[in-house]
Coordinates of C-alpha atoms and ligand atoms in Angstrom, one line a residue:
X23 CA 70.6 109.6 56.5
X24 CA 73.7 111.6 57.5
X25 CA 73.1 115.1 58.9
X26 CA 69.6 114.3 59.8
X27 CA 68.7 113.7 63.4
X28 CA 66.5 110.7 64.3
X29 CA 63.9 111.1 67.0
X30 CA 65.4 110.7 70.5
X31 CA 68.9 111.0 69.2
X32 CA 71.1 113.6 70.9
X33 CA 74.5 114.8 69.7
X34 CA 77.6 115.1 71.7
X35 CA 80.7 117.2 70.7
X36 CA 83.9 116.3 72.6
X37 CA 87.0 118.5 72.5
X38 CA 90.1 116.8 73.8
X39 CA 93.1 118.5 75.2
X40 CA 96.4 117.1 76.3
X41 CA 97.7 113.6 76.5
X42 CA 96.8 110.2 74.9
X43 CA 95.0 109.1 77.9
X44 CA 92.5 112.0 77.4
X45 CA 92.1 110.8 73.7
X46 CA 91.3 107.3 75.1
X47 CA 88.9 108.7 77.8
X48 CA 87.1 110.9 75.2
X49 CA 86.3 107.8 73.1
X50 CA 85.2 105.9 76.2
X51 CA 82.8 108.8 77.2
X52 CA 81.3 108.6 73.7
X53 CA 80.8 104.8 74.3
X54 CA 79.1 105.4 77.6
X55 CA 76.9 108.1 76.1
X56 CA 75.9 105.9 73.2
X57 CA 74.0 103.8 75.6
X58 CA 71.9 106.9 76.2
X59 CA 71.2 107.6 72.6
X60 CA 74.0 110.1 72.0
X61 CA 75.9 110.2 68.7
X62 CA 79.3 112.0 68.3
X63 CA 79.4 115.1 66.1
X64 CA 82.3 117.2 64.9
X65 CA 80.1 120.3 64.9
X66 CA 79.7 122.1 68.3
X67 CA 76.9 124.2 66.9
X68 CA 74.8 121.1 66.4
X69 CA 75.5 119.5 69.8
X70 CA 73.1 119.0 72.7
X71 CA 76.1 118.3 74.9
X72 CA 79.6 119.8 74.7
X73 CA 82.3 118.0 76.7
X74 CA 85.7 119.7 77.2
X75 CA 88.1 116.9 78.2
X76 CA 90.8 119.1 79.7
X77 CA 94.5 119.0 80.6
X78 CA 96.1 120.6 83.7
X79 CA 99.7 119.6 83.2
X80 CA 101.0 123.1 82.3
X81 CA 99.5 126.6 82.8
X82 CA 98.8 127.3 79.1
X83 CA 96.8 124.1 78.7
X84 CA 94.5 125.0 81.7
X85 CA 94.1 128.7 80.6
X86 CA 93.0 127.6 77.1
X87 CA 90.0 125.7 78.6
X88 CA 88.6 128.9 80.2
X89 CA 88.8 130.8 76.9
X90 CA 87.2 127.9 75.1
X91 CA 84.3 127.8 77.7
X92 CA 83.6 131.4 76.7
X93 CA 83.3 130.3 73.1
X94 CA 80.9 127.4 73.8
X95 CA 78.9 129.7 76.1
X96 CA 78.2 131.9 73.1
X97 CA 77.1 128.8 71.1
X98 CA 74.9 127.7 74.0
X99 CA 73.2 131.2 74.0
X100 CA 72.7 131.2 70.3
X101 CA 71.1 127.8 70.3
X102 CA 68.9 128.8 73.2
X103 CA 67.5 131.6 71.1
X104 CA 66.5 128.9 68.6
X105 CA 64.8 126.8 71.3
X106 CA 67.6 124.2 71.7
X107 CA 69.2 123.3 75.0
X108 CA 72.9 122.8 75.2
X109 CA 74.7 121.3 78.2
X110 CA 78.3 122.1 78.8
X111 CA 80.4 119.6 80.8
X112 CA 84.0 120.1 81.8
X113 CA 85.9 116.8 82.2
X114 CA 89.5 115.8 82.7
X115 CA 92.3 117.1 84.9
X116 CA 91.2 120.7 85.1
X117 CA 87.8 119.4 86.3
X118 CA 89.5 117.3 88.9
X119 CA 91.8 120.0 90.1
X120 CA 89.5 123.0 90.1
X121 CA 86.1 121.4 90.7
X122 CA 83.7 124.0 92.1
X123 CA 86.0 126.9 91.0
X124 CA 85.1 126.2 87.4
X125 CA 81.4 126.4 88.1
X126 CA 82.0 129.7 89.9
X127 CA 84.2 131.2 87.2
X128 CA 82.1 129.9 84.3
X129 CA 78.3 129.8 85.1
X130 CA 77.6 128.4 81.6
X131 CA 79.1 125.1 82.7
X132 CA 76.4 122.6 83.8
X133 CA 78.6 119.7 84.9
X134 CA 82.1 119.2 86.2
X135 CA 83.3 115.6 86.0
X136 CA 86.7 114.3 87.1
X137 CA 88.4 111.4 85.2
X138 CA 87.3 108.8 87.8
X139 CA 83.6 109.5 87.4
X140 CA 83.1 108.9 83.6
X141 CA 81.1 105.7 84.2
X142 CA 78.5 107.9 86.0
X143 CA 78.1 110.4 83.1
X144 CA 74.5 109.3 82.2
X145 CA 73.3 109.8 85.8
X146 CA 75.2 113.0 86.3
X147 CA 73.8 114.5 83.1
X148 CA 70.2 113.8 84.3
X149 CA 71.1 115.5 87.6
X150 CA 72.7 118.5 85.8
X151 CA 69.7 118.8 83.4
X152 CA 67.3 119.3 86.4
X153 CA 66.4 123.0 86.0
X154 CA 65.3 123.2 89.6
X155 CA 68.8 122.6 90.9
X156 CA 70.4 125.6 92.7
X157 CA 74.0 124.5 92.1
X158 CA 76.1 122.9 89.5
X159 CA 76.9 119.2 89.5
X160 CA 80.5 118.5 90.5
X161 CA 81.7 114.9 90.5
X162 CA 85.4 114.6 91.5
X163 CA 85.6 111.3 93.6
X164 CA 88.5 109.0 93.2
X165 CA 87.0 105.6 92.4
X166 CA 89.1 104.3 89.5
X167 CA 88.4 100.6 90.1
X168 CA 84.7 101.2 89.8
X169 CA 85.2 103.2 86.6
X170 CA 87.3 100.4 85.1
X171 CA 84.7 97.8 86.1
X172 CA 81.7 99.8 84.8
X173 CA 82.9 101.4 81.6
X174 CA 81.6 99.6 78.5
X175 CA 84.1 97.9 76.1
X176 CA 85.0 100.1 73.1
X177 CA 82.2 99.9 70.4
X178 CA 83.4 98.8 67.0
X179 CA 82.0 101.9 65.3
X180 CA 84.2 104.2 67.5
X181 CA 87.2 102.0 67.1
X182 CA 86.9 101.7 63.3
X183 CA 86.6 105.5 63.0
X184 CA 90.1 105.8 64.5
X185 CA 91.8 103.5 62.0
X186 CA 94.1 100.6 62.7
X187 CA 95.7 101.9 65.8
X188 CA 94.2 102.2 69.2
X189 CA 95.0 103.3 72.8
X190 CA 94.2 101.1 75.7
X191 CA 94.5 102.4 79.3
X192 CA 96.0 99.7 81.6
X193 CA 97.0 101.8 84.5
X194 CA 96.0 105.2 85.9
X195 CA 97.4 107.5 88.5
X196 CA 100.8 108.0 90.0
X197 CA 102.5 107.6 93.4
X198 CA 105.8 109.1 92.4
X199 CA 105.1 112.8 93.4
X200 CA 107.6 114.5 91.3
X201 CA 107.7 118.0 92.8
X202 CA 106.6 119.7 89.6
X203 CA 103.7 117.5 88.6
X204 CA 99.9 117.6 89.2
X205 CA 99.2 114.1 88.0
X206 CA 99.2 112.5 91.5
X207 CA 96.6 115.0 92.5
X208 CA 94.4 115.0 89.4
X209 CA 94.6 111.3 88.5
X210 CA 95.1 110.0 92.0
X211 CA 97.0 107.0 93.3
X212 CA 98.4 104.3 91.0
X213 CA 95.8 101.7 90.0
X214 CA 96.2 98.9 87.6
X215 CA 93.4 97.3 85.7
X216 CA 92.9 93.5 86.1
X217 CA 94.7 91.7 83.2
X218 CA 91.5 89.9 82.1
X219 CA 89.8 93.3 81.5
X220 CA 92.7 94.5 79.4
X221 CA 92.9 91.2 77.4
X222 CA 89.1 91.4 76.7
X223 CA 89.4 94.9 75.5
X224 CA 92.5 94.1 73.3
X225 CA 90.6 91.2 71.8
X226 CA 87.7 93.4 71.0
X227 CA 90.0 96.0 69.4
X228 CA 91.7 93.3 67.3
X229 CA 88.3 91.9 66.2
X230 CA 87.3 95.5 65.0
X231 CA 90.4 95.6 62.8
X232 CA 93.0 97.3 65.1
X233 CA 96.5 96.2 64.2
X234 CA 98.5 98.2 66.8
X235 CA 97.7 98.9 70.4
X236 CA 99.5 101.4 72.6
X237 CA 99.0 100.6 76.3
X238 CA 98.6 103.7 78.3
X239 CA 99.4 104.7 81.9
X240 CA 100.9 107.7 83.7
X241 CA 103.3 105.1 85.0
X242 CA 102.6 102.3 82.6
X243 CA 105.7 100.2 83.5
X244 CA 104.7 100.2 87.1
X245 CA 101.6 98.1 86.0
X246 CA 100.9 95.4 88.5
X247 CA 97.4 94.2 87.7
X248 CA 95.6 91.2 89.0
X249 CA 96.3 88.2 86.7
X250 CA 93.6 85.7 85.6
X251 CA 95.5 83.2 87.9
X252 CA 95.0 85.5 90.9
X253 CA 98.7 86.6 91.1
X254 CA 100.0 90.0 90.1
X255 CA 101.1 90.5 86.5
X256 CA 103.9 92.8 85.5
X257 CA 103.6 94.9 82.3
X258 CA 105.9 92.4 80.6
X259 CA 103.7 89.5 81.5
X260 CA 100.7 91.3 80.2
X261 CA 102.5 92.2 76.9
X262 CA 103.5 88.5 76.3
X263 CA 99.9 87.6 76.7
X264 CA 98.6 90.4 74.4
X265 CA 101.1 89.4 71.8
X266 CA 99.2 86.1 71.4
X267 CA 96.1 87.8 70.2
X268 CA 95.6 87.1 66.5
X269 CA 95.8 90.3 64.4
X270 CA 97.6 92.4 66.9
X271 CA 100.9 93.0 64.9
X272 CA 102.2 95.8 67.0
X273 CA 102.3 96.6 70.7
X274 CA 103.6 99.8 72.3
X275 CA 103.4 101.3 75.8
X276 CA 103.7 104.8 77.3
X277 CA 104.7 106.5 79.6
X278 CA 107.4 104.7 81.6
X279 CA 109.4 105.8 84.6
X280 CA 113.1 104.9 84.7
X281 CA 112.8 103.4 88.2
X282 CA 110.1 100.9 87.0
X283 CA 112.0 99.5 84.0
X284 CA 112.0 95.8 85.0
X285 CA 114.4 93.2 83.7
X286 CA 111.5 91.2 82.3
X287 CA 110.3 94.2 80.3
X288 CA 113.8 94.8 78.8
X289 CA 113.9 91.1 78.0
X290 CA 110.5 91.3 76.3
X291 CA 112.0 93.9 73.9
X292 CA 114.7 91.4 72.9
X293 CA 112.3 88.5 72.5
X294 CA 108.9 89.7 71.2
X295 CA 108.7 90.8 67.6
X296 CA 105.3 92.4 68.2
X297 CA 106.8 94.8 70.8
X298 CA 108.0 97.8 68.9
X299 CA 111.5 99.1 69.4
X300 CA 110.5 102.5 70.7
X301 CA 110.6 103.6 74.3
X302 CA 109.4 106.9 75.8
X303 CA 111.5 107.1 78.9
X304 CA 111.5 110.7 80.4
X305 CA 114.4 111.8 82.5
X306 CA 113.4 115.5 82.8
X307 CA 116.9 116.8 83.6
X308 CA 120.6 115.8 83.3
X309 CA 121.6 117.4 86.6
X310 CA 121.6 115.3 89.7
X311 CA 121.0 118.3 91.9
X312 CA 117.8 119.1 89.9
X313 CA 116.8 115.5 89.7
X314 CA 116.9 115.4 93.5
X315 CA 114.9 118.6 93.8
X316 CA 112.4 117.1 91.4
X317 CA 112.1 114.0 93.6
X318 CA 112.9 111.7 90.6
X319 CA 114.8 109.3 92.9
X320 CA 117.5 108.5 90.5
X321 CA 120.7 110.2 89.2
X322 CA 121.7 110.8 85.6
X323 CA 124.2 107.9 85.7
X324 CA 121.4 105.5 86.7
X325 CA 119.5 106.6 83.6
X326 CA 122.5 106.2 81.3
X327 CA 123.2 102.8 82.6
X328 CA 119.6 101.8 82.0
X329 CA 119.7 103.1 78.5
X330 CA 122.9 101.0 77.9
X331 CA 121.1 97.8 79.2
X332 CA 118.1 98.5 77.0
X333 CA 120.2 99.0 73.9
X334 CA 122.2 95.9 74.6
X335 CA 118.9 93.9 74.6
X336 CA 117.5 95.7 71.6
X337 CA 120.2 97.6 69.6
X338 CA 117.8 99.4 67.3
X339 CA 115.7 100.8 70.1
X340 CA 114.5 104.3 69.4
X341 CA 114.4 106.4 72.6
X342 CA 112.3 109.5 73.4
X343 CA 112.0 111.6 76.5
X344 CA 110.5 114.6 78.3
X345 CA 112.6 117.5 79.6
X346 CA 111.8 120.4 81.7
X347 CA 114.0 123.5 81.5
X348 CA 114.0 126.3 84.1
X349 CA 113.0 124.2 87.1
X350 CA 113.4 126.3 90.2
X351 CA 117.0 126.7 91.1
X352 CA 118.3 125.4 87.7
X353 CA 121.7 127.1 87.0
X354 CA 123.6 127.3 83.7
X355 CA 125.7 124.4 84.9
X356 CA 122.6 122.3 85.6
X357 CA 121.2 123.1 82.1
X358 CA 124.5 122.2 80.5
X359 CA 124.3 118.8 82.2
X360 CA 120.9 118.3 80.5
X361 CA 122.5 119.2 77.1
X362 CA 125.3 116.7 77.8
X363 CA 122.9 113.9 78.7
X364 CA 120.9 114.5 75.5
X365 CA 124.1 114.5 73.4
X366 CA 125.1 111.3 75.0
X367 CA 121.8 109.4 74.6
X368 CA 121.0 110.4 71.0
X369 CA 117.2 110.5 71.1
X370 CA 114.9 109.8 68.2
X371 CA 112.5 112.4 69.4
X372 CA 111.8 114.4 72.6
X373 CA 109.3 116.7 74.2
X374 CA 110.7 119.7 76.1
X375 CA 108.9 122.3 78.2
X376 CA 109.5 125.4 80.2
X377 CA 108.8 124.7 83.9
X378 CA 105.3 125.9 84.7
X379 CA 104.4 126.2 88.4
X380 CA 101.3 124.2 89.1
X381 CA 99.1 125.2 92.1
X382 CA 99.4 122.8 95.0
X383 CA 102.6 121.1 93.8
X384 CA 105.7 121.5 96.1
X385 CA 108.0 123.2 93.5
X386 CA 105.4 125.9 92.7
X387 CA 106.2 127.6 96.0
X388 CA 110.0 127.6 95.6
X389 CA 111.6 131.0 96.0
X390 CA 114.2 130.6 93.3
X391 CA 112.0 130.6 90.2
X392 CA 113.9 131.0 86.9
X393 CA 113.3 134.1 84.8
X394 CA 111.1 133.6 81.8
X395 CA 113.7 134.9 79.3
X396 CA 116.3 132.4 80.7
X397 CA 113.7 129.5 80.3
X398 CA 113.0 130.6 76.7
X399 CA 116.7 130.7 75.8
X400 CA 117.4 127.3 77.3
X401 CA 114.3 125.7 75.7
X402 CA 115.4 127.0 72.3
X403 CA 118.9 125.5 72.6
X404 CA 117.6 122.2 73.8
X405 CA 115.0 122.0 71.1
X406 CA 117.6 122.8 68.4
X407 CA 119.7 119.9 69.7
X408 CA 116.8 117.5 69.9
X409 CA 115.6 118.4 66.4
X410 CA 119.1 117.8 65.0
X411 CA 119.0 114.3 66.6
X412 CA 115.6 113.6 65.2
X413 CA 116.8 114.6 61.7
X414 CA 119.9 112.4 62.1
X415 CA 117.8 109.5 63.3
X416 CA 115.5 109.8 60.3
X417 CA 118.3 110.3 57.8
X418 CA 119.8 107.0 59.1
X419 CA 116.6 105.2 57.9
X420 CA 117.0 106.3 54.3
X421 CA 118.0 103.5 52.0
X422 CA 116.6 100.8 54.4
X423 CA 113.5 98.6 53.8
X424 CA 111.2 99.0 56.8
X425 CA 107.8 97.6 57.9
X426 CA 105.2 100.3 57.8
X427 CA 101.7 100.0 59.3
X428 CA 99.6 102.1 56.9
X429 CA 97.2 104.2 59.0
X430 CA 95.4 106.7 56.9
X431 CA 95.1 108.7 53.7
X432 CA 97.7 111.4 53.3
X433 CA 97.2 115.0 52.4
X434 CA 97.7 114.5 48.6
X435 CA 95.5 112.3 46.4
X436 CA 96.8 108.8 46.3
X437 CA 99.1 109.3 49.2
X438 CA 99.0 107.2 52.3
X439 CA 100.6 107.7 55.7
X440 CA 101.9 105.0 58.1
X441 CA 104.4 104.5 60.9
X442 CA 107.7 102.7 61.0
X443 CA 108.5 100.4 64.0
X444 CA 110.3 103.5 65.4
X445 CA 107.2 105.6 65.2
X446 CA 108.4 107.7 62.3
X447 CA 105.6 109.0 59.9
X448 CA 106.2 107.4 56.5
X449 CA 104.5 108.7 53.3
X450 CA 103.9 106.4 50.3
X451 CA 101.7 106.3 47.3
X452 CA 99.1 103.5 47.1
X453 CA 95.4 102.6 47.1
X454 CA 93.2 103.2 50.2
X455 CA 92.7 99.4 50.5
X456 CA 96.2 99.2 51.9
X457 CA 95.1 101.1 55.1
X458 CA 95.4 98.7 58.0
X459 CA 98.1 96.5 56.5
X460 CA 101.8 96.3 57.2
X461 CA 104.0 96.8 54.0
X462 CA 107.7 96.6 53.4
X463 CA 108.7 100.1 52.3
X464 CA 112.0 101.3 50.8
X465 CA 112.8 104.6 52.4
X466 CA 113.9 107.1 49.8
X467 CA 114.2 110.3 51.6
X468 CA 113.7 112.1 54.9
X469 CA 112.1 115.6 54.9
X470 CA 111.1 117.6 57.9
X471 CA 110.1 115.1 60.5
X472 CA 108.7 112.6 57.9
X473 CA 110.1 109.8 55.7
X474 CA 109.1 109.2 52.1
X475 CA 109.3 105.8 50.3
X476 CA 107.7 103.2 48.1
X477 CA 106.2 99.9 48.8
X478 CA 108.4 96.9 48.1
X479 CA 106.0 94.1 48.9
X480 CA 102.4 93.2 49.8
X481 CA 101.3 90.6 52.2
X482 CA 99.7 87.4 50.9
X483 CA 96.4 86.0 52.2
X484 CA 98.0 84.8 55.4
X485 CA 99.7 88.1 56.0
X486 CA 103.1 86.9 55.0
X487 CA 105.2 89.4 53.0
X488 CA 105.8 88.6 49.4
X489 CA 108.5 90.6 47.6
X490 CA 106.6 90.3 44.3
X491 CA 105.1 93.7 43.5
X492 CA 107.4 96.5 43.2
X493 CA 105.8 99.9 43.2
X494 CA 109.1 101.7 43.5
X495 CA 109.9 104.0 40.6
X496 CA 112.9 102.8 38.6
Ligands
5AD506 N1 105.9 122.3 84.0 C1 106.5 121.9 82.8 N2 106.4 120.6 82.3 C2 105.8 119.7 83.0 N3 105.5 118.4 82.8 C3 104.8 117.9 83.9 N4 104.6 118.9 84.8 C4 105.2 120.0 84.3 C5 105.3 121.3 84.8 N5 104.8 121.7 85.9 C6 106.1 117.7 81.7 C7 107.0 116.6 82.1 C8 106.2 115.4 81.9 C9 105.3 115.8 80.7 C10 104.1 115.0 80.5 O1 105.0 117.1 81.0 O2 108.1 116.6 81.3 O3 107.0 114.2 81.6
SF4_507 FE1 104.1 113.2 87.2 FE2 105.3 111.2 85.8 FE3 106.4 112.2 88.0 FE4 104.1 110.7 88.1 S1 106.2 110.1 87.5 S2 104.5 112.6 89.3 S3 103.1 111.4 86.3 S4 106.1 113.3 86.1

């Protein structure tokens, strides 16, 4: 019965901060803990174990973790008064970066576990539960290969609860050392999973009803995993293989670095219908001077040439990017170069951030930090430009018939929400049975950052589109 706790069953509440890899990792932690009798709960007050899966990429993200720990400490104390024990674990990149410091700053925390130690969670929890221990358990080794080998495959129940789309980590860590970024320190060196592991996981996801898989990696297009044939496989090679898995209609990947965008990956976009025409390709700045200071190892013109090649291969490719404004030493002229680059590329969507000095990264110590007010003003201008581009991109879809993977129920009764091939949210009316299927939708209007339309066709038993049923009004 729901709500009732079976004997021996323990509840785990996981709060996820930050990127998609953390979303993936949180589900994998739930899978590992299931082997120990834990079930996931959305209610922290009912949890025997609270895991905060944290993000360290910018200052605000890290600070939020400490204020949340205070909140869960109160829950822990309240439950203790009722005779229940609550363990608090801090996982993710703050755990990796701050380790012991967390235990010092927040004594309510029982366990600090870095991203490469999740396969050891059951043992670490036993250690942390030992009341005779004098100190907190801190596990921040870098052993990503062992983690990949030992983590269980996703359990169908967890997969199904996420709907028809899933993330799948194929690569972790980064060797690029951009001077602003903590990732090489928190996630460690670049490691690719063997292709056979990835294929097995993707097959498992497809069997559980997943229609779209997004391959994840901090530097996903640098993927160079061991192939089943013993050689090294590129990301493109892996994608061609995954596209053969029955039921996987859509493949995506993120995040890519411009320097690792191989010819074979660009060709795959031209050749593979399952590979969606959307590419997240951060450039960070349009100024060559700033790109050099960031250690990006390319200039703006290289990036623009690359975009041209990608668009030649796949003319309808939607592009997105990340930008940092107010990097140390960024002048008005540098910022204007970023604005010009954005105007030139015409993005479908972008993320943009104020530079945030991260402890231990080279740029954090630069003397010429940009004033907060200047950062805010630049960010506002950049975001206004990007929003205009997103609206323009969405408006250009109105009047077209596009394939939509229906993902979940919408906010209103009878409403469903899915995604176009270009990752735009699309709202339609229809029955819940449509969730998990791809439908041809006539886009009627664009509003805010969403599209609205009506279904033109339903797939037949073999999944082929039939233009028979029209649910469009008029
Ligand atoms: N300050 C601001 N933004 C950052 N990012 C990474 N590190 C920082 C930082 N120190 C941004 C980059 C990256 C995205 C994930 O976060 O744009 O691509
Ligand atoms: Fe960070 Fe990406 Fe640069 Fe790696 S390539 S250091 S993850 S911004």
